[in-house]
Coordinates of N, CA and C in Angstrom, one line a residue:
M1156 N 0.8 -1.2 0.0 CA 0.0 0.0 0.0 C 0.9 1.3 0.0
T1157 N 0.5 2.1 -0.9 CA 1.3 3.3 -1.0 C 0.6 4.5 -0.4
D1158 N 1.3 5.4 0.1 CA 0.7 6.6 0.7 C 0.4 7.6 -0.5
P1159 N -0.8 8.3 -0.4 CA -1.0 9.3 -1.4 C 0.0 10.4 -1.3
V1160 N 0.4 11.0 -2.4 CA 1.4 12.0 -2.4 C 0.8 13.3 -2.0
K1161 N 1.4 13.9 -0.9 CA 0.9 15.2 -0.4 C 1.8 16.3 -1.0
P1162 N 1.1 17.4 -1.5 CA 1.9 18.5 -1.9 C 2.6 19.2 -0.8
P1163 N 3.8 19.8 -1.0 CA 4.4 20.5 0.1 C 3.5 21.7 0.5
A1164 N 3.7 22.1 1.8 CA 2.9 23.2 2.4 C 3.1 24.5 1.6
R1165 N 4.2 24.8 1.1 CA 4.4 26.0 0.4 C 3.6 26.2 -0.8
Y1166 N 3.4 25.1 -1.5 CA 2.5 25.1 -2.7 C 1.1 25.4 -2.3
I1167 N 0.6 24.9 -1.2 CA -0.7 25.2 -0.7 C -0.9 26.7 -0.4
V1168 N 0.2 27.3 0.3 CA 0.1 28.7 0.7 C 0.2 29.6 -0.6
H1169 N 1.0 29.2 -1.6 CA 1.0 30.0 -2.8 C -0.3 29.9 -3.6
A1170 N -0.9 28.8 -3.6 CA -2.2 28.6 -4.3 C -3.3 29.4 -3.6
A1171 N -3.3 29.4 -2.3 CA -4.3 30.2 -1.5 C -4.1 31.7 -1.8
G1172 N -2.8 32.2 -1.8 CA -2.5 33.6 -2.1 C -2.9 34.0 -3.5
L1173 N -2.7 33.1 -4.4 CA -3.1 33.4 -5.8 C -4.6 33.5 -5.9
L1174 N -5.3 32.6 -5.2 CA -6.8 32.7 -5.3 C -7.3 34.0 -4.6
L1175 N -6.6 34.4 -3.6 CA -7.0 35.7 -2.9 C -6.8 36.9 -3.9
V1176 N -5.7 36.9 -4.6 CA -5.3 38.0 -5.5 C -6.4 38.0 -6.6
V1177 N -6.7 36.8 -7.2 CA -7.6 36.8 -8.3 C -9.0 37.2 -7.8
A1178 N -9.4 36.8 -6.6 CA -10.7 37.3 -6.1 C -10.7 38.8 -5.9
G1179 N -9.6 39.3 -5.4 CA -9.6 40.8 -5.2 C -9.6 41.6 -6.5
V1180 N -8.9 41.1 -7.5 CA -8.9 41.8 -8.8 C -10.3 41.7 -9.4
A1181 N -11.0 40.5 -9.3 CA -12.3 40.4 -9.8 C -13.3 41.3 -9.1
T1182 N -13.2 41.4 -7.8 CA -14.1 42.2 -7.0 C -14.0 43.7 -7.4
W1183 N -12.7 44.2 -7.4 CA -12.5 45.6 -7.7 C -12.9 45.9 -9.2
S1184 N -12.6 45.0 -10.1 CA -12.9 45.3 -11.5 C -14.4 45.4 -11.7
H1185 N -15.1 44.5 -10.9 CA -16.6 44.6 -11.0 C -17.1 45.9 -10.4
L1186 N -16.6 46.3 -9.3 CA -17.1 47.5 -8.6 C -16.7 48.8 -9.4
L1187 N -15.5 48.8 -10.0 CA -15.1 50.0 -10.8 C -15.7 50.0 -12.2
S1188 N -16.2 48.9 -12.7 CA -16.7 49.0 -14.0 C -18.2 49.4 -14.0
Q1189 N -18.9 49.4 -12.9 CA -20.2 49.9 -12.8 C -20.3 51.4 -12.7
P1190 N -21.2 52.0 -13.5 CA -21.3 53.5 -13.4 C -21.9 53.9 -12.0
S1191 N -21.3 55.0 -11.5 CA -21.8 55.5 -10.2 C -23.2 56.2 -10.4
P1192 N -24.1 56.0 -9.5 CA -25.4 56.6 -9.6 C -25.3 58.1 -9.5
A1193 N -26.0 58.8 -10.3 CA -26.0 60.3 -10.3 C -26.9 60.7 -9.1
P1194 N -26.4 61.6 -8.3 CA -27.3 62.1 -7.2 C -28.4 62.9 -7.7
R1195 N -29.6 62.7 -7.1 CA -30.8 63.4 -7.6 C -31.0 64.6 -6.7
A1196 N -31.1 65.7 -7.3 CA -31.3 66.9 -6.5 C -32.8 67.3 -6.6
T1197 N -33.4 67.6 -5.5 CA -34.8 68.1 -5.6 C -34.9 69.5 -6.2
Q1198 N -36.0 69.9 -6.6 CA -36.2 71.2 -7.2 C -35.8 72.3 -6.2
A1199 N -36.1 72.1 -4.9 CA -35.7 73.1 -3.9 C -34.2 73.3 -3.8
E1200 N -33.5 72.1 -3.9 CA -32.1 72.2 -3.8 C -31.5 72.8 -5.0
A1201 N -32.0 72.5 -6.2 CA -31.5 73.0 -7.4 C -31.7 74.5 -7.6
A1202 N -32.8 75.0 -7.0 CA -33.2 76.4 -7.1 C -32.4 77.3 -6.0
A1203 N -32.0 76.7 -4.9 CA -31.4 77.4 -3.8 C -30.0 77.8 -4.3
P1204 N -29.6 79.1 -4.1 CA -28.3 79.6 -4.4 C -27.2 79.0 -3.4
D1205 N -26.0 78.9 -3.9 CA -24.9 78.4 -3.1 C -24.5 79.5 -2.2
P1206 N -24.5 79.4 -0.9 CA -24.1 80.5 0.0 C -22.6 80.9 -0.1
T1207 N -21.8 79.9 -0.5 CA -20.4 80.2 -0.6 C -19.9 80.8 -2.0
A1208 N -20.8 80.8 -2.9 CA -20.5 81.3 -4.3 C -20.0 82.7 -4.3
D1209 N -20.6 83.6 -3.5 CA -20.2 85.0 -3.5 C -18.8 85.1 -2.9
A1210 N -18.5 84.4 -1.8 CA -17.2 84.5 -1.2 C -16.1 83.9 -2.1
Q1211 N -16.4 82.8 -2.8 CA -15.5 82.3 -3.8 C -15.3 83.2 -4.9
A1212 N -16.3 83.8 -5.4 CA -16.2 84.8 -6.6 C -15.4 86.0 -6.2
A1213 N -15.5 86.4 -4.9 CA -14.8 87.6 -4.4 C -13.3 87.3 -4.4
W1214 N -12.9 86.1 -3.9 CA -11.5 85.7 -3.8 C -10.9 85.3 -5.1
F1215 N -11.6 84.6 -5.9 CA -11.0 84.0 -7.1 C -11.4 84.6 -8.4
G1216 N -12.5 85.4 -8.4 CA -13.0 86.0 -9.6 C -12.3 87.3 -9.9
P1217 N -12.6 87.9 -11.0 CA -12.1 89.2 -11.3 C -12.7 90.3 -10.4
G1218 N -12.0 91.4 -10.3 CA -12.5 92.4 -9.4 C -11.4 92.9 -8.5
E1219 N -11.8 93.5 -7.4 CA -10.8 94.0 -6.5 C -9.9 92.9 -5.9
V1220 N -8.6 93.2 -6.0 CA -7.6 92.2 -5.5 C -7.5 92.4 -4.0
R1221 N -7.6 91.4 -3.2 CA -7.5 91.5 -1.7 C -6.2 91.0 -1.3
A1222 N -5.5 91.8 -0.5 CA -4.2 91.5 0.1 C -4.1 92.2 1.4
N1223 N -3.9 91.4 2.5 CA -3.7 92.0 3.8 C -2.2 92.1 4.0
V1224 N -1.6 93.3 3.9 CA -0.2 93.4 4.0 C 0.1 94.2 5.3
A1225 N 1.0 93.6 6.2 CA 1.4 94.3 7.4 C 2.9 94.5 7.3
V1226 N 3.3 95.7 7.6 CA 4.7 96.1 7.6 C 5.3 95.7 8.9
K1227 N 6.4 94.9 8.9 CA 7.0 94.4 10.1 C 8.4 95.2 10.3
G1228 N 9.0 95.6 9.2 CA 10.2 96.3 9.3 C 10.7 96.9 8.0
L1229 N 11.5 97.9 8.0 CA 12.0 98.5 6.8 C 13.5 98.7 6.9
I1230 N 14.3 98.5 5.8 CA 15.7 98.8 5.7 C 15.8 99.6 4.5
K1231 N 16.2 100.8 4.6 CA 16.2 101.7 3.4 C 17.6 102.2 3.2
G1232 N 18.1 101.9 2.0 CA 19.5 102.4 1.6 C 19.3 103.6 0.7
A1233 N 20.5 104.0 0.1 CA 20.5 105.2 -0.8 C 19.8 104.9 -2.1
D1234 N 20.0 103.7 -2.6 CA 19.4 103.4 -3.9 C 18.5 102.1 -3.9
H1235 N 18.5 101.4 -2.8 CA 17.6 100.3 -2.7 C 17.2 100.0 -1.2
G1236 N 16.3 99.1 -1.0 CA 15.9 98.8 0.4 C 15.2 97.5 0.4
V1237 N 14.9 97.1 1.6 CA 14.2 95.8 1.9 C 13.0 96.1 2.8
A1238 N 11.9 95.6 2.5 CA 10.7 95.7 3.5 C 10.4 94.3 4.0
V1239 N 10.3 94.1 5.3 CA 9.8 92.9 5.9 C 8.3 93.0 6.0
L1240 N 7.6 92.1 5.3 CA 6.2 92.2 5.2 C 5.5 90.9 5.5
A1241 N 4.4 90.9 6.2 CA 3.6 89.7 6.4 C 2.4 89.9 5.5
V1242 N 2.2 89.0 4.5 CA 1.2 89.1 3.5 C 0.1 88.0 3.8
N1243 N -1.1 88.4 4.0 CA -2.3 87.5 4.2 C -2.1 86.6 5.4
G1244 N -1.5 87.1 6.5 CA -1.3 86.3 7.7 C -0.1 85.3 7.6
A1245 N 0.6 85.3 6.6 CA 1.8 84.4 6.5 C 2.9 85.0 7.3
A1246 N 4.0 84.1 7.5 CA 5.1 84.6 8.3 C 5.8 85.7 7.5
P1247 N 6.3 86.7 8.3 CA 7.0 87.8 7.6 C 8.2 87.4 6.8
R1248 N 8.5 88.0 5.7 CA 9.6 87.7 4.9 C 10.1 89.0 4.1
P1249 N 11.3 89.1 3.7 CA 11.8 90.3 3.1 C 11.4 90.3 1.6
Y1250 N 11.1 91.6 1.2 CA 10.7 91.8 -0.2 C 11.5 93.0 -0.7
R1251 N 11.8 93.0 -2.0 CA 12.5 94.2 -2.6 C 11.5 94.8 -3.6
V1252 N 11.8 96.0 -4.0 CA 10.9 96.8 -4.9 C 10.8 96.0 -6.2
G1253 N 9.5 95.8 -6.6 CA 9.3 95.1 -7.9 C 8.9 93.7 -7.7
E1254 N 9.0 93.1 -6.4 CA 8.7 91.7 -6.2 C 7.2 91.6 -6.0
A1255 N 6.6 90.5 -6.4 CA 5.2 90.2 -6.3 C 4.9 89.7 -4.9
L1256 N 3.9 90.3 -4.3 CA 3.4 89.9 -2.9 C 2.4 88.8 -3.1
T1257 N 1.4 89.0 -4.0 CA 0.4 88.0 -4.3 C 0.1 88.2 -5.8
R1258 N -0.9 87.5 -6.2 CA -1.4 87.7 -7.6 C -1.8 89.1 -7.8
S1259 N -1.3 89.8 -8.7 CA -1.6 91.2 -9.1 C -1.2 92.2 -8.0
V1260 N -0.4 91.9 -7.0 CA 0.0 92.8 -6.0 C 1.5 92.8 -6.0
T1261 N 2.1 94.0 -6.2 CA 3.6 94.1 -6.2 C 4.0 95.2 -5.2
L1262 N 5.2 95.1 -4.7 CA 5.8 96.2 -3.9 C 6.4 97.2 -4.9
S1263 N 5.9 98.4 -4.9 CA 6.3 99.4 -5.9 C 7.3 100.4 -5.3
A1264 N 7.3 100.7 -4.0 CA 8.3 101.6 -3.4 C 8.4 101.3 -1.9
I1265 N 9.6 101.7 -1.4 CA 9.9 101.6 0.0 C 10.3 103.1 0.4
E1266 N 9.6 103.6 1.3 CA 9.8 105.0 1.8 C 10.4 104.9 3.2
A1267 N 10.7 106.0 3.8 CA 11.3 106.1 5.1 C 10.4 105.5 6.2
G1268 N 9.1 105.7 6.1 CA 8.2 105.2 7.1 C 7.0 104.4 6.6
A1269 N 7.1 104.0 5.3 CA 6.0 103.3 4.8 C 6.4 102.5 3.5
V1270 N 5.5 101.7 3.0 CA 5.8 101.0 1.7 C 4.6 101.4 0.8
V1271 N 4.8 101.3 -0.5 CA 3.8 101.6 -1.4 C 3.6 100.3 -2.2
I1272 N 2.4 99.8 -2.3 CA 2.1 98.6 -3.0 C 1.2 98.9 -4.2
D1273 N 1.3 98.1 -5.3 CA 0.5 98.3 -6.4 C -0.5 97.1 -6.5
K1274 N -1.8 97.4 -6.4 CA -2.9 96.4 -6.4 C -3.6 96.6 -7.8
A1275 N -3.2 95.8 -8.7 CA -3.8 95.8 -10.1 C -3.9 97.2 -10.6
G1276 N -2.8 98.0 -10.5 CA -2.8 99.3 -11.1 C -3.2 100.4 -10.1
V1277 N -3.6 100.1 -8.9 CA -4.0 101.1 -7.9 C -2.9 101.1 -6.8
S1278 N -2.3 102.3 -6.5 CA -1.3 102.4 -5.5 C -1.9 102.6 -4.1
E1279 N -1.3 101.9 -3.2 CA -1.8 102.0 -1.8 C -0.5 102.2 -0.9
R1280 N -0.6 103.2 0.0 CA 0.5 103.4 0.9 C 0.2 102.8 2.3
I1281 N 1.1 102.0 2.8 CA 0.9 101.3 4.1 C 2.1 101.8 5.0
A1282 N 1.7 102.4 6.1 CA 2.6 103.0 7.1 C 3.3 101.9 7.9
A1283 N 4.5 102.1 8.2 CA 5.2 101.1 9.1 C 4.9 101.5 10.5
P1284 N 4.9 100.5 11.4 CA 4.6 100.8 12.8 C 5.7 101.6 13.4
V1285 N 5.3 102.6 14.3 CA 6.2 103.5 14.9 C 6.7 102.8 16.2
L1286 N 8.1 102.7 16.2 CA 8.7 102.1 17.4 C 8.8 103.1 18.5
P1287 N 8.6 102.6 19.8 CA 8.8 103.5 20.9 C 10.2 104.0 21.0
Q1288 N 10.4 105.3 21.4 CA 11.7 105.9 21.6 C 12.3 105.3 22.9
P1289 N 13.6 105.0 22.8 CA 14.2 104.6 24.1 C 14.3 105.7 25.1
A1290 N 14.3 105.3 26.4 CA 14.3 106.3 27.5 C 15.6 107.1 27.5
S1291 N 16.7 106.5 27.1 CA 17.9 107.2 27.1 C 18.5 107.2 25.7
L1292 N 19.3 108.2 25.4 CA 19.9 108.2 24.1 C 21.3 107.8 24.2
G1293 N 21.7 106.8 23.4 CA 23.1 106.3 23.4 C 23.4 105.4 24.5
I1294 N 24.7 105.2 24.7 CA 25.2 104.2 25.7 C 25.5 105.0 27.0
L1295 N 25.0 104.5 28.1 CA 25.3 105.1 29.4 C 26.3 104.4 30.2
R1296 N 27.0 105.1 31.0 CA 28.0 104.4 31.9 C 27.3 103.7 33.0
A1297 N 27.7 102.5 33.3 CA 27.1 101.7 34.3 C 27.6 102.2 35.7
A1298 N 26.7 102.2 36.7 CA 27.1 102.6 38.0 C 27.9 101.5 38.7
S1299 N 28.9 101.9 39.5 CA 29.7 100.9 40.2 C 28.9 100.3 41.4
I1300 N 29.4 99.4 42.1 CA 28.7 98.7 43.2 C 28.4 99.6 44.3
T1301 N 29.3 100.6 44.6 CA 29.1 101.5 45.7 C 28.1 102.7 45.3
G1302 N 27.8 102.7 44.0 CA 26.8 103.7 43.6 C 27.4 104.9 43.0
T1303 N 28.7 105.0 42.9 CA 29.3 106.2 42.2 C 29.7 105.8 40.8
T1304 N 29.8 106.8 40.0 CA 30.2 106.5 38.6 C 31.7 106.9 38.4
R1305 N 32.3 106.4 37.5 CA 33.7 106.7 37.2 C 33.9 107.9 36.3

């Protein structure tokens, strides 16, 4: 009497894996080949205006260019300068004259206490914040431990 030949265990594992892969491919191809049902909108939903449409049109459509520019610092030289600006709430970064701040907004001039930006052909002057004056002017001599100065 001879024993029936048993296949090695690795062939059984490979066959089971192959069956799982074939089943997965068949399932996904069936699901993806069917057209998705179109959502049905009621007449009330179709007639109701989208409440966000006006906000989106204001930001992305033509018209007034919106840019919130805050002057954080100015460095002005004889023939050029750098303005440190925060644009639309982003982290402050340096800009030179002629650089684009946003779409259709460029830095057109750096003055002693302000910057001038060009918003789609319209100039706007934005003042720099005024820093408080120090209590003393210049460097002062430190007092010695006994309270007298040298």
